[in-house]
Coordinates of C-alpha atoms and ligand atoms in Angstrom, one line a residue:
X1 CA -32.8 -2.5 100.5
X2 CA -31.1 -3.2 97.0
X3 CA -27.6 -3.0 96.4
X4 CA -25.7 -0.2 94.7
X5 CA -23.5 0.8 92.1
X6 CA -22.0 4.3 91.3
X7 CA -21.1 6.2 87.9
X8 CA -18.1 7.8 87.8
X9 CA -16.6 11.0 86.5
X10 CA -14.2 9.3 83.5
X11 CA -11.9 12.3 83.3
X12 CA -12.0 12.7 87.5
X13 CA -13.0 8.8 88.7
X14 CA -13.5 10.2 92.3
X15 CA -16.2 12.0 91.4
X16 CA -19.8 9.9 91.5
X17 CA -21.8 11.6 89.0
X18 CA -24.9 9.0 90.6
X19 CA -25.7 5.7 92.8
X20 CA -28.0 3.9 91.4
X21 CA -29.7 0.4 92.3
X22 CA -28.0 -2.8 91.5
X23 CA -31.7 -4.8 90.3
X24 CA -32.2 -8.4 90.2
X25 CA -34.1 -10.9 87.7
X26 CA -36.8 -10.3 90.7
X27 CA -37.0 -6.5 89.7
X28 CA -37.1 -7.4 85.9
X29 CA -39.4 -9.7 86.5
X30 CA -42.0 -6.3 88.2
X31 CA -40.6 -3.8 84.8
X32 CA -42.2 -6.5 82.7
X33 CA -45.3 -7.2 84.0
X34 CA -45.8 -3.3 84.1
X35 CA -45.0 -3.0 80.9
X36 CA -47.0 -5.8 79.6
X37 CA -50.1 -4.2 81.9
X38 CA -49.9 -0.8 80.0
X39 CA -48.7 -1.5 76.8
X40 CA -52.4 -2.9 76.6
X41 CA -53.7 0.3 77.0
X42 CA -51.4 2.0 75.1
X43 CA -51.8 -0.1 71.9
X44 CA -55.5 1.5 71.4
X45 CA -54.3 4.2 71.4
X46 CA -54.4 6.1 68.3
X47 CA -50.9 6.4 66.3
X48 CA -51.0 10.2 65.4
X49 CA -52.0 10.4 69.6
X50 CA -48.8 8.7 70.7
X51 CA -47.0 10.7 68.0
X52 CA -48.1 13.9 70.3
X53 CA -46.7 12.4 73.4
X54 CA -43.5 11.8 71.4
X55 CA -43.4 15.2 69.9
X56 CA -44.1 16.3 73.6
X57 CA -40.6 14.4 74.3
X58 CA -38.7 16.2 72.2
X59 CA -39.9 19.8 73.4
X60 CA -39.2 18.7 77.3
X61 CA -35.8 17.5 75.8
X62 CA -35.3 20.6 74.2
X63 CA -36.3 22.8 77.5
X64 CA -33.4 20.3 79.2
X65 CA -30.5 19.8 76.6
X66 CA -28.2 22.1 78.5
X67 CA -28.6 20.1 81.8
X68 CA -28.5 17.0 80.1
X69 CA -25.4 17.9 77.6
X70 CA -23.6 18.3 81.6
X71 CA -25.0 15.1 82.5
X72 CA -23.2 13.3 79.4
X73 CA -20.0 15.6 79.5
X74 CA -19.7 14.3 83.6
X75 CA -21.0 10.9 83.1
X76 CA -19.5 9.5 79.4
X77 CA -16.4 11.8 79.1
X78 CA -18.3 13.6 75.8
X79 CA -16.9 16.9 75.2
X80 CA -19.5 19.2 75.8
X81 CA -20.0 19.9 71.8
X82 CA -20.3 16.0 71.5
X83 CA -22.4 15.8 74.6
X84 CA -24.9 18.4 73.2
X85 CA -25.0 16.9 69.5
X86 CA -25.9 13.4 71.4
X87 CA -29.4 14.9 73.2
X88 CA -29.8 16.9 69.9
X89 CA -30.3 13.7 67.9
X90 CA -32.7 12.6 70.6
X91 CA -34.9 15.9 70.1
X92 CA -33.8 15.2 66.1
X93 CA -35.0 11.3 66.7
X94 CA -38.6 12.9 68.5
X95 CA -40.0 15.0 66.0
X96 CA -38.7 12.7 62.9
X97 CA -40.9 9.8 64.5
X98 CA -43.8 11.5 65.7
X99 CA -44.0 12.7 62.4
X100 CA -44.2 8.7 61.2
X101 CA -47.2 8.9 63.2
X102 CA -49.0 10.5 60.2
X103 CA -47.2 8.5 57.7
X104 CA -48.7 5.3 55.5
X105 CA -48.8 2.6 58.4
X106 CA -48.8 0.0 55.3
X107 CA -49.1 -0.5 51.7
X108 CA -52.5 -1.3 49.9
X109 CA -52.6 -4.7 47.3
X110 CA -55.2 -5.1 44.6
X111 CA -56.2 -9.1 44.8
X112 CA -56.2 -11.6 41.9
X113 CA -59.8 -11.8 42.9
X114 CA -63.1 -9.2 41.9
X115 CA -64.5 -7.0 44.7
X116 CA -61.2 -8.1 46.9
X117 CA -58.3 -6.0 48.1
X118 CA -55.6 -6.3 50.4
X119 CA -53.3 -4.0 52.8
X120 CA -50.2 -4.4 54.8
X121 CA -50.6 -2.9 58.8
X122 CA -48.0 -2.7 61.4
X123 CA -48.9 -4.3 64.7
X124 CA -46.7 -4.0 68.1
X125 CA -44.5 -6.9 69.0
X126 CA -45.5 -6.5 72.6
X127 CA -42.9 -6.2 74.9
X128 CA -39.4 -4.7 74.0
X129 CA -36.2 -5.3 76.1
X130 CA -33.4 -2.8 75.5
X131 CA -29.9 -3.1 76.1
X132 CA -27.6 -0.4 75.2
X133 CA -24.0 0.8 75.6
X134 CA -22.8 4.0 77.3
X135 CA -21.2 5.5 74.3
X136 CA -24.6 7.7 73.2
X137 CA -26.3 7.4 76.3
X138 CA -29.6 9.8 75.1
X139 CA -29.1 9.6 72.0
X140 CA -29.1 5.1 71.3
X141 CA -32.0 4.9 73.4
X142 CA -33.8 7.3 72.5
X143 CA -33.5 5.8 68.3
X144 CA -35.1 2.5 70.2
X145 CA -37.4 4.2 72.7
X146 CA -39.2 6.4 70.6
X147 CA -40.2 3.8 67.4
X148 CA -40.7 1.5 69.7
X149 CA -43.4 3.4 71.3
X150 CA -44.7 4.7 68.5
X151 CA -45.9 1.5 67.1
X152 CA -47.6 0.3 70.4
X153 CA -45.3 -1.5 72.6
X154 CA -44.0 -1.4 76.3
X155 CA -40.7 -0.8 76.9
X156 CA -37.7 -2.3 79.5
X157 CA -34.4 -0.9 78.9
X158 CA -31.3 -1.8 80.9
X159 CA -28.7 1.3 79.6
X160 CA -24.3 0.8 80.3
X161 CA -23.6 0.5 83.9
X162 CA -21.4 3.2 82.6
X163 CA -23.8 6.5 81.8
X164 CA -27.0 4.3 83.9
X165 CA -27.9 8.6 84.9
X166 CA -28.3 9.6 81.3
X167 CA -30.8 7.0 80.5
X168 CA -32.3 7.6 84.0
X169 CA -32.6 11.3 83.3
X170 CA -33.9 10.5 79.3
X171 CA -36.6 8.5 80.6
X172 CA -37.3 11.1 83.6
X173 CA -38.2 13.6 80.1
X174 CA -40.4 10.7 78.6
X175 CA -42.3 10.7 81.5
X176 CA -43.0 14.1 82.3
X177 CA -43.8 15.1 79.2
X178 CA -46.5 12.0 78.8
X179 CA -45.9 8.7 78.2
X180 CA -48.1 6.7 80.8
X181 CA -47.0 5.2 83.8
X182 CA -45.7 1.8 83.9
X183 CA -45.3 1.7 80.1
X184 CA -41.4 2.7 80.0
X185 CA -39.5 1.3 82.4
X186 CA -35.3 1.2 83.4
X187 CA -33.5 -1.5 85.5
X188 CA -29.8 -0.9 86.2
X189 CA -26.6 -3.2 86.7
X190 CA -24.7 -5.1 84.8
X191 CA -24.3 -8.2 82.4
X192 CA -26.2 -10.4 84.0
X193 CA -29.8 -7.6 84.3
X194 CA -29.4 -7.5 80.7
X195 CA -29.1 -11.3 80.7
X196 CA -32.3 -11.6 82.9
X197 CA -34.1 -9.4 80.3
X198 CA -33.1 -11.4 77.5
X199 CA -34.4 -14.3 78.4
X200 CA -37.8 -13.2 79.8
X201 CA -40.3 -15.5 78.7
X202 CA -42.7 -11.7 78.6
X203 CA -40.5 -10.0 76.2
X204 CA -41.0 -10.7 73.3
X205 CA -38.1 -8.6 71.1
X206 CA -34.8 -7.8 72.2
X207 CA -32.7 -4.9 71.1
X208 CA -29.4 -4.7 71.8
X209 CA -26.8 -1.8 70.8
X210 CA -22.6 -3.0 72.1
X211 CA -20.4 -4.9 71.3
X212 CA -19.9 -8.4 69.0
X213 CA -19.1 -10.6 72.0
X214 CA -21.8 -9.1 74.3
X215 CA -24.3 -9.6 71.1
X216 CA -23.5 -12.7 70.1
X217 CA -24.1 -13.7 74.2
X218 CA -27.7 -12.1 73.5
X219 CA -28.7 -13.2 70.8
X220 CA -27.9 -17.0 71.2
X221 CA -29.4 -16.4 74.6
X222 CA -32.8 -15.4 73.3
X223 CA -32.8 -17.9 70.5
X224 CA -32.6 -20.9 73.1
X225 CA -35.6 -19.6 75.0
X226 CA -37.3 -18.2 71.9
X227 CA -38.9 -17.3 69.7
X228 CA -37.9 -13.8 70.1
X229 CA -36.7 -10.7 67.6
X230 CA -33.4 -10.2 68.3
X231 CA -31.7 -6.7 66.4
X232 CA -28.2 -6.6 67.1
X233 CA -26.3 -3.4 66.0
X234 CA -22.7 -4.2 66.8
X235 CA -18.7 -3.0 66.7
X236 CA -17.0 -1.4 63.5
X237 CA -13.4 -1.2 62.1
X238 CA -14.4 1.9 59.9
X239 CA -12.3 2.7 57.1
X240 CA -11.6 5.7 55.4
X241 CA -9.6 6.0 51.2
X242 CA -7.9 8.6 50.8
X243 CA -7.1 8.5 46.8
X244 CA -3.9 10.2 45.2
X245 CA -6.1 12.9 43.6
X246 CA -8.1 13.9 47.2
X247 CA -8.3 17.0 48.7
X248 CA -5.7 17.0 51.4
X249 CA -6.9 19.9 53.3
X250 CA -10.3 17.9 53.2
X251 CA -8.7 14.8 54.1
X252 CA -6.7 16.2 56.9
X253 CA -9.7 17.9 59.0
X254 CA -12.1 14.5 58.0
X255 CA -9.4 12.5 59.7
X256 CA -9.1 14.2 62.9
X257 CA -12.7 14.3 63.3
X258 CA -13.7 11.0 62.2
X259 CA -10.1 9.2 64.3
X260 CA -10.0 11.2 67.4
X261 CA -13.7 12.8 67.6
X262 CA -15.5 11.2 70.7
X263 CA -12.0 10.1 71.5
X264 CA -12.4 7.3 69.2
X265 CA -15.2 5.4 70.7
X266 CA -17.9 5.8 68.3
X267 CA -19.0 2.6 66.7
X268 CA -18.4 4.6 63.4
X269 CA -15.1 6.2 64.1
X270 CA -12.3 6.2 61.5
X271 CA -9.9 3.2 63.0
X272 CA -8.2 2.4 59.5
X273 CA -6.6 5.2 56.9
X274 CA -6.5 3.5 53.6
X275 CA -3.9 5.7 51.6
X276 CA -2.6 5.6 48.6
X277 CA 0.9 5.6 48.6
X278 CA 1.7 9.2 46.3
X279 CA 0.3 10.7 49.0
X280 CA 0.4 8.7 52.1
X281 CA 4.0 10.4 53.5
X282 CA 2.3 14.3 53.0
X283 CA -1.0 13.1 54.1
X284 CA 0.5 11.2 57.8
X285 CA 3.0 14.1 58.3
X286 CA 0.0 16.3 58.0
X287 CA -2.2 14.6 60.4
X288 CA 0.2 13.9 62.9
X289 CA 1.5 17.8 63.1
X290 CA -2.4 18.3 63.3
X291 CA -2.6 15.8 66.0
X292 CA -0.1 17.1 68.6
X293 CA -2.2 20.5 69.0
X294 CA -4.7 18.5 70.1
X295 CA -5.8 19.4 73.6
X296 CA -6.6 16.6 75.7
X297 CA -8.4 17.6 79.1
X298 CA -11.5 18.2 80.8
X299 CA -14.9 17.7 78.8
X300 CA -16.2 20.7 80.0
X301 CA -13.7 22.6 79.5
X302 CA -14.5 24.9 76.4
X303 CA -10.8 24.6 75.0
X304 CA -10.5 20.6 75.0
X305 CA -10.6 18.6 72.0
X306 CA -10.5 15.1 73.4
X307 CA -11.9 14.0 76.3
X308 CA -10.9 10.6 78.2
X309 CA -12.2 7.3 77.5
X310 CA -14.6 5.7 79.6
X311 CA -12.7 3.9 82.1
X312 CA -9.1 3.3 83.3
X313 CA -10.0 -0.7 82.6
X314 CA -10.5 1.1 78.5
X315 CA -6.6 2.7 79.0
X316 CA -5.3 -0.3 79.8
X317 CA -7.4 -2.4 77.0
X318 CA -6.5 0.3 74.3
X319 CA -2.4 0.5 75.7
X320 CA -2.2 -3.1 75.3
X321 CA -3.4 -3.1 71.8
X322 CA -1.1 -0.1 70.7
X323 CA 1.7 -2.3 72.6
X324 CA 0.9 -5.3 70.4
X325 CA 0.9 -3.4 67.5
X326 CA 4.0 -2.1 67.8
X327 CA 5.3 -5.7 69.2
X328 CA 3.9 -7.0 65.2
X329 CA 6.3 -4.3 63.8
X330 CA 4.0 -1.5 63.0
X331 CA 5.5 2.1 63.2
X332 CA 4.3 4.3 66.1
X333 CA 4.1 7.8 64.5
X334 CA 2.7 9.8 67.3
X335 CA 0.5 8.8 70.6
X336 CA 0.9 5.1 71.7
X337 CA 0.8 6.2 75.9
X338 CA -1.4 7.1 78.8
X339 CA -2.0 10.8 79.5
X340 CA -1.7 12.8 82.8
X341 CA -4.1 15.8 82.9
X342 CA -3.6 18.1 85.4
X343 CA -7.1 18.9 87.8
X344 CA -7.9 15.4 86.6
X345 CA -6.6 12.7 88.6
X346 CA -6.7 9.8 88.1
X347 CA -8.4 10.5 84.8
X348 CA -9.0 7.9 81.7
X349 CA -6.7 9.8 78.8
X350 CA -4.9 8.3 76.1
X351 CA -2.9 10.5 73.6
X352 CA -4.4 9.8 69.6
X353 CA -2.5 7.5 68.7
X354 CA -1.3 7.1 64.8
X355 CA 0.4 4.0 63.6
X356 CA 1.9 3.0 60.1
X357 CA 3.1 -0.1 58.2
X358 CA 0.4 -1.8 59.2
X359 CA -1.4 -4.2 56.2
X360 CA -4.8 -6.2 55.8
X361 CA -3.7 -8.9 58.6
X362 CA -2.2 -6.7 61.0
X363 CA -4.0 -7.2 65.1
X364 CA -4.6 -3.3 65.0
X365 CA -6.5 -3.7 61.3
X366 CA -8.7 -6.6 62.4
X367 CA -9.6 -5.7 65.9
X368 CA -12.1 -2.9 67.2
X369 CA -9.9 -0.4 69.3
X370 CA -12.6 1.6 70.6
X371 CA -10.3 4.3 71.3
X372 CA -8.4 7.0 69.6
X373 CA -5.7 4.7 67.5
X374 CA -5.8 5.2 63.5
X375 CA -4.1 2.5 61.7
X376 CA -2.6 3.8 57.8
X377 CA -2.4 1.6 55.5
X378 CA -1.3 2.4 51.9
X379 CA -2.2 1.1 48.6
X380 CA -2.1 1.7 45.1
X381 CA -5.0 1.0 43.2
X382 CA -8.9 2.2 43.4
X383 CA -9.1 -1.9 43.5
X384 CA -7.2 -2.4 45.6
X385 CA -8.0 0.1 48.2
X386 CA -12.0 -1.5 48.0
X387 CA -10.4 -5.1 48.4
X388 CA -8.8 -3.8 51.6
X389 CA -11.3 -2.4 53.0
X390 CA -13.6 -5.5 52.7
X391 CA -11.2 -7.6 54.3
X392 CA -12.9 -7.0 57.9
X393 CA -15.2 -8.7 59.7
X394 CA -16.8 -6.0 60.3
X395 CA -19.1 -3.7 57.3
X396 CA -20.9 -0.4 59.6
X397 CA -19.2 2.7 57.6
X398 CA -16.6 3.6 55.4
X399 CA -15.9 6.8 53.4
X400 CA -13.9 7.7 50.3
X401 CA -11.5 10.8 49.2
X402 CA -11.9 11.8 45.6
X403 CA -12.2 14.1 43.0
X404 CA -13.1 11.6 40.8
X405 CA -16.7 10.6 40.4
X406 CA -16.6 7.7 38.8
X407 CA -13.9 6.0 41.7
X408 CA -16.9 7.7 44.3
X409 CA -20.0 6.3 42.8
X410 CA -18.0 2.8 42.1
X411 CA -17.3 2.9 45.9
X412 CA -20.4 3.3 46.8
X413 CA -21.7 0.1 45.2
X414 CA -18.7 -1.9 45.6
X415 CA -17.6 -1.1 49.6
X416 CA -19.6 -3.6 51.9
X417 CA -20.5 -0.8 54.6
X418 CA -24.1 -0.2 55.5
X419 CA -22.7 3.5 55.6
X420 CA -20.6 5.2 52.7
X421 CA -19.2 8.7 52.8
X422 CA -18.1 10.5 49.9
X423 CA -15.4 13.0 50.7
X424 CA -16.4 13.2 54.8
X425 CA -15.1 11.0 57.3
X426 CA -17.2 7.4 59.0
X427 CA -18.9 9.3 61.5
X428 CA -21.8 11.9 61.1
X429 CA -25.1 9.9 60.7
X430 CA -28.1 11.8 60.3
X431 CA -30.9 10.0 62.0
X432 CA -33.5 10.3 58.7
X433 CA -31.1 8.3 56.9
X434 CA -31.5 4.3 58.1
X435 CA -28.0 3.5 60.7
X436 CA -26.6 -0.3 60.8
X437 CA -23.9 -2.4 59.2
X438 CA -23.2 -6.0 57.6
X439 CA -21.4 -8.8 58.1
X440 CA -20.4 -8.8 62.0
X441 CA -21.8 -5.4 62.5
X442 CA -25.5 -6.7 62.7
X443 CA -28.0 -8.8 61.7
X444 CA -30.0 -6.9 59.0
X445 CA -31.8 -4.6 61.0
X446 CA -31.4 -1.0 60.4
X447 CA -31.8 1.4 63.2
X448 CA -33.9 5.3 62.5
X449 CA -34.6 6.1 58.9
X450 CA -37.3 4.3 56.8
X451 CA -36.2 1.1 58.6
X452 CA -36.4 2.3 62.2
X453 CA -39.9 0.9 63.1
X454 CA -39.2 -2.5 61.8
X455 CA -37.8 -4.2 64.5
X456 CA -40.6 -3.1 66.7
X457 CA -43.6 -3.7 64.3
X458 CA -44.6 -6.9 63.2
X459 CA -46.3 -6.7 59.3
X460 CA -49.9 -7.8 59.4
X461 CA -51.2 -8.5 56.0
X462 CA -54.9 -8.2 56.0
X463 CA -57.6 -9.7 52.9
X464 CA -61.0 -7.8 52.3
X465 CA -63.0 -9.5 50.4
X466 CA -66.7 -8.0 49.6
X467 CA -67.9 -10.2 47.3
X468 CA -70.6 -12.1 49.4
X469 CA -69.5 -15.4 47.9
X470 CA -66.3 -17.6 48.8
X471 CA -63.9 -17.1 46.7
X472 CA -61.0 -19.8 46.6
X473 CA -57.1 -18.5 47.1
X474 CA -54.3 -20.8 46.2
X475 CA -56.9 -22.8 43.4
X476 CA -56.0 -22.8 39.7
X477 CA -59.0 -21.2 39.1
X478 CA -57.9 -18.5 36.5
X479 CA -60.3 -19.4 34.0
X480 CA -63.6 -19.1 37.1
X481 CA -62.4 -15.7 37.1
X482 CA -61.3 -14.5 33.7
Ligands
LIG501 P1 -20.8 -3.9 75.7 O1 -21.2 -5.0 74.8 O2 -19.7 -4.2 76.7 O3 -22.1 -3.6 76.7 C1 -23.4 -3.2 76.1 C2 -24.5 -3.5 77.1 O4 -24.6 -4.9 77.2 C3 -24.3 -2.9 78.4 O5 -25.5 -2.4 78.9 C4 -23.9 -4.2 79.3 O6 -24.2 -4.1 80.6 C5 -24.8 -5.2 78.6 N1 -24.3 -6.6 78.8 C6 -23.1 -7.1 79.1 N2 -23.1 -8.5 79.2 C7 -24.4 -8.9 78.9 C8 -25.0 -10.1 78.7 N3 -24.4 -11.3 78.9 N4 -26.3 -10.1 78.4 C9 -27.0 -9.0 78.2 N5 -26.5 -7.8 78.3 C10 -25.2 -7.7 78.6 O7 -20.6 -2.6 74.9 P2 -20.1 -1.2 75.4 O8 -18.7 -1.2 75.8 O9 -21.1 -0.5 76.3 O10 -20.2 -0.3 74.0 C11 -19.2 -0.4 73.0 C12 -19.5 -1.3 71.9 O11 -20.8 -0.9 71.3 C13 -18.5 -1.1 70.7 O12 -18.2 -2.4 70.2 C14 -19.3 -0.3 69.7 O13 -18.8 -0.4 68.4 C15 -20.7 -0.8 69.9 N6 -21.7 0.2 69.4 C16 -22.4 -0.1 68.3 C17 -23.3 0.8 67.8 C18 -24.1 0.5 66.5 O14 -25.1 1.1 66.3 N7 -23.6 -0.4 65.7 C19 -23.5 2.0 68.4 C20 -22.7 2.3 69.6 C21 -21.8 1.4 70.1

C-alpha cells in the first residue's frame, strides 16, 4: 500500500478536495515502460487519426467544464470565471491541435541536383516527461499533452502536489474519450517524482512549466544524464507602461485585471506599473480607490473578485516580501497584510497590495512575487520607461499604454518580452498565438501557437533522389551538373 498525500481547499485548508498516492521512482519506473510499450503503436498511427481522438478530448471536455471549473475553483483557489476560462483553453488547446493534424507536417526543398528533391518530416521524440505547476492545472497540461500526442509520443506527467485532482480528472477525459491505454500516464508527489522522471534513462524530453529554481534543478539534472530535450517555461516580473498620453479609464481596469486577476499568481501577471510621472499620482489614486472594492472571499462565490493564494506557506512567502519592501523604504499605498474571510477559516488571503517609490534595483522589482503585489515605478521618457523594463532577469510579457502609435510599434520591437500588449494588460494569451519568454523565463521554446509541436517533434530531413545514378553531395561538382 503506497503512501498518501491530500489536496486541500486553499480558501478552507480543512477541506480535502482529494488523497492521492504518494509514487516512488519504482512507480515511474512502470508509467515509463507503459508508455514506451504504446507509444509504439501509437506512432503508426495516422496523424489526421490521432487528431480525431484529440478533437474527441475537447468535446468530453466540453460535456465536463462545469464539473471541472468546481474542481479548479476547490482545488487552486481560481475564481470560478478564472476556473472556467482555464478548462476553456484546454477545449480551445483540443480543437486548435487536432486541426494541426491536417496541417503541412513539413516543408518540401528542390535539390542542387536533377531528378532530386527534398522534404522536412516531424518524427516523435519518444517518451515525454511532464512537470507542471498548479497555477493552470487543465489548462498547462493540456498545451503539453495534446502536441505531444499529436506528433506520436507517450506521455508521463507528474502535475503540482497542489491541484494533483485537476490533472487526475484532465487525464480521466483523455481517456475516455480515446487515447489508448497505457499511452498517457500521471504519477503524483512531490519534488523528488518529478526528479525521478527527469532523469529516466526512457524519457527522452522533458517539459517542465514552474518556477526558475525548480527549472534550473531540471534542467541541469537531465543534462548530466543526457542527452535529453529539456523546454523550460519559467517565472515573470511582467511589466506594464502606462504613458502620459494613455487612456486612464483603460489603464485603470487593465491594471486591476492584469495585478490582482488570479490573485496575482499567473506567470504573466502585471507585478511592475511603469508610469510616467504626469500621470502616475491620478493614475495610483485611481487604482487603489478601485482596489479597496475589491471583494476578497470564496471562489465560488459569484460576488468575489479575488480568491486566496495557494497555500498559507504562499501568505507567509508574499507578507515577507511586502515586509522587505517596505523595510527598503518603498511606500505602502494600500494592501501589505493577511486577510480573514469569514466561512473560510483558516483560508490563504492576502489583500492586493500596491506599493510606490520603488525604482529598477528595488527587492520587490527584481523578484517574482507570485501574489497580488504591484510595484509603481515612474519615469519620464518613452526611453526610458523601455530601459526599465529590460532591466529584469526575467523577459515573458509586458504591455504598453498609448495613444501614440509610433511609441506602441517602437515598443513592440524594442521590449525584450516574448509577449507585448498594446493598450491591454500582461495577461490574456490566446493559445493560437505561440506562449514563452526570454532571458530567465525560458530556454527558446515556445509553448501552443506555430511553435507548440516543436519540443515534441524532432525534424527529419529526408533526400529523394530518382535519378538511378549516384549523384555526389558536398563535391564541387557544379560544372558535372550545369
Ligand atoms: P514549482 O517550481 O515550485 O513547481 C513546479 C513543479 O515542479 C511541481 O510539480 C513540483 O512538484 C515540481 N518539482 C519541484 N522540485 C522538483 C525537482 N527537483 N525536480 C523536478 N520537479 C520538481 O512552481 P509552482 O509554484 O508550482 O508554480 C509557480 C511558478 O511557475 C511561478 O514561478 C510561475 O511564474 C511559473 N509558471 C510559468 C509559466 C510559463 O508558462 N512560463 C506558467 C505557469 C507558471
Amino acid at each position: 500500500m503506497s503512501q498518501t498525500f491530500t489536496s486541500t481547499n486553499p480558501a478552507r485548508p480543512s477541506e480535502v478536495v482529494a488523497t492521492l498516492p504518494i509514487h516512488t521512482a519504482a512507480d515511474v519506473d512502470s508509467a515509463v515502460a507503459r508508455a514506451t510499450a504504446a507509444q509504439r503503436q501509437w506512432s503508426r498511427m495516422p496523424v489526421p487519426a490521432r487528431a480525431e481522438i484529440i478533437a474527441a478530448i475537447g468535446g468530453v471536455l466540453t460535456q465536463r467544464k462545469a464539473e471541472l471549473a468546481n474542481l479548479v475553483s476547490r482545488e487552486a483557489g481560481k475564481i470560478l470565471v478564472e476556473a472556467g476560462g482555464d478548462v476553456q483553453e484546454a477545449i480551445d488547446m483540443a480543437h486548435y491541435i487536432a486541426g494541426q493534424g491536417r496541417n503541412a507536417w513539413g516543408t518540401v526543398h528542390p535539390c542542387e541536383m536533377p531528378n532530386k528533391f527534398g522534404f522536412t518530416t516531424r518524427h516523435p521524440v519518444g517518451v515525454v516527461g511532464m512537470i507542471t505547476p498548479w497555477n493552470f492545472p487543465v489548462a498547462i497540461p493540456s498545451w503539453k499533452i495534446f502536441p505531444a500526442l499529436l506528433a506520436g509520443n507517450g506521455v508521463v506527467i507528474k502535475p503540482s502536489e497542489f491541484a494533483p485532482q485537476c490533472c487526475e480528472e484532465f487525464v480521466r477525459a483523455c481517456t475516455d474519450a480515446g487515447v489508448p491505454e497505457g499511452l498517457l500516464n500521471v504519477v503524483h508527489g512531490f519534488g523528488d517524482v518529478g526528479a525521478a522522471l527527469t532523469v529516466h534513462p526512457g524519457v527522452r524530453a522533458i517539459s517542465f512549466t514552474g518556477s526558475v529554481e525548480t527549472g534550473r534543478k531540471v534542467a541541469s539534472a537531465a543534462m548530466e544524464v543526457g542527452p535529453k530535450l529539456v523546454s523550460l517555461e519559467l517565472g515573470g516580473k511582467n511589466a506594464m507602461i502606462v504613458m502620459d498620453d494613455a487612456d486612464l479609464d483603460l489603464v485603470v481596469d487593465g491594471v486591476l485585471f492584469g495585478a490582482f486577476g488570479t490573485s496575482g499568481q499567473r506567470c504573466t501577471s502585471t507585478s511592475r506599473l511603469v508610469a510616467h510621472n504626469a500621470i502616475v499620482n491620478e493614475l495610483v489614486t485611481r487604482v487603489a480607490e478601485r482596489t479597496a472594492l475589491l471583494q476578497l472571499g470564496d471562489p465560488l462565490s459569484a460576488t468575489t473578485d479575488i480568491g486566496p493564494v495557494v497555500t498559507q506557506h504562499s501568505v507567509e512567502r508574499i507578507h515577507q516580501m511586502v515586509q522587505t519592501a517596505i523595510a527598503e523604504g518603498n511606500d505602502l499605498v494600500i494592501g501589505g497584510a493577511p486577510a480573514h474571510i469569514d466561512g473560510c477559516e483558516g483560508g490563504a488571503f492576502y489583500t492586493p497590495t500596491i506599493l510606490r517609490d520603488t525604482h529598477r534595483n528595488s527587492y520587490i522589482t527584481r523578484n517574482e512575487v507570485f501574489g497580488p503585489v504591484l510595484a509603481v515605478m515612474e519615469i519620464d521618457s518613452f526611453d526610458s520607461a523601455i530601459e526599465t523594463v529590460n532591466d529584469c532577469e526575467y523577459g515573458l510579457s509586458s504591455s504598453i499604454y498609448t495613444r501614440d502609435v509610433n511609441q506602441a510599434m517602437r515598443a513592440v520591437h524594442e521590449l525584450d518580452t516574448g509577449i507585448v500588449y498594446i493598450n491591454a494588460p500582461t495577461i490574456g494569451a490566446e493559445i493560437h498565438l505561440p506562449f514563452g519568454g526570454n532571458k530567465f523565463t525560458g530556454n527558446g521554446y515556445r509553448e501552443a501557437g506555430s511553435r507548440g509541436l516543436e519540443q515534441f517533434s524532432e525534424t527529419k530531413s529526408v533526400y529523394i533522389d530518382y535519378s538511378g545514378k549516384l549523384q555526389k553531395a558536398q563535391i564541387d561538382n557544379r560544372d558535372a551538373i550545369a
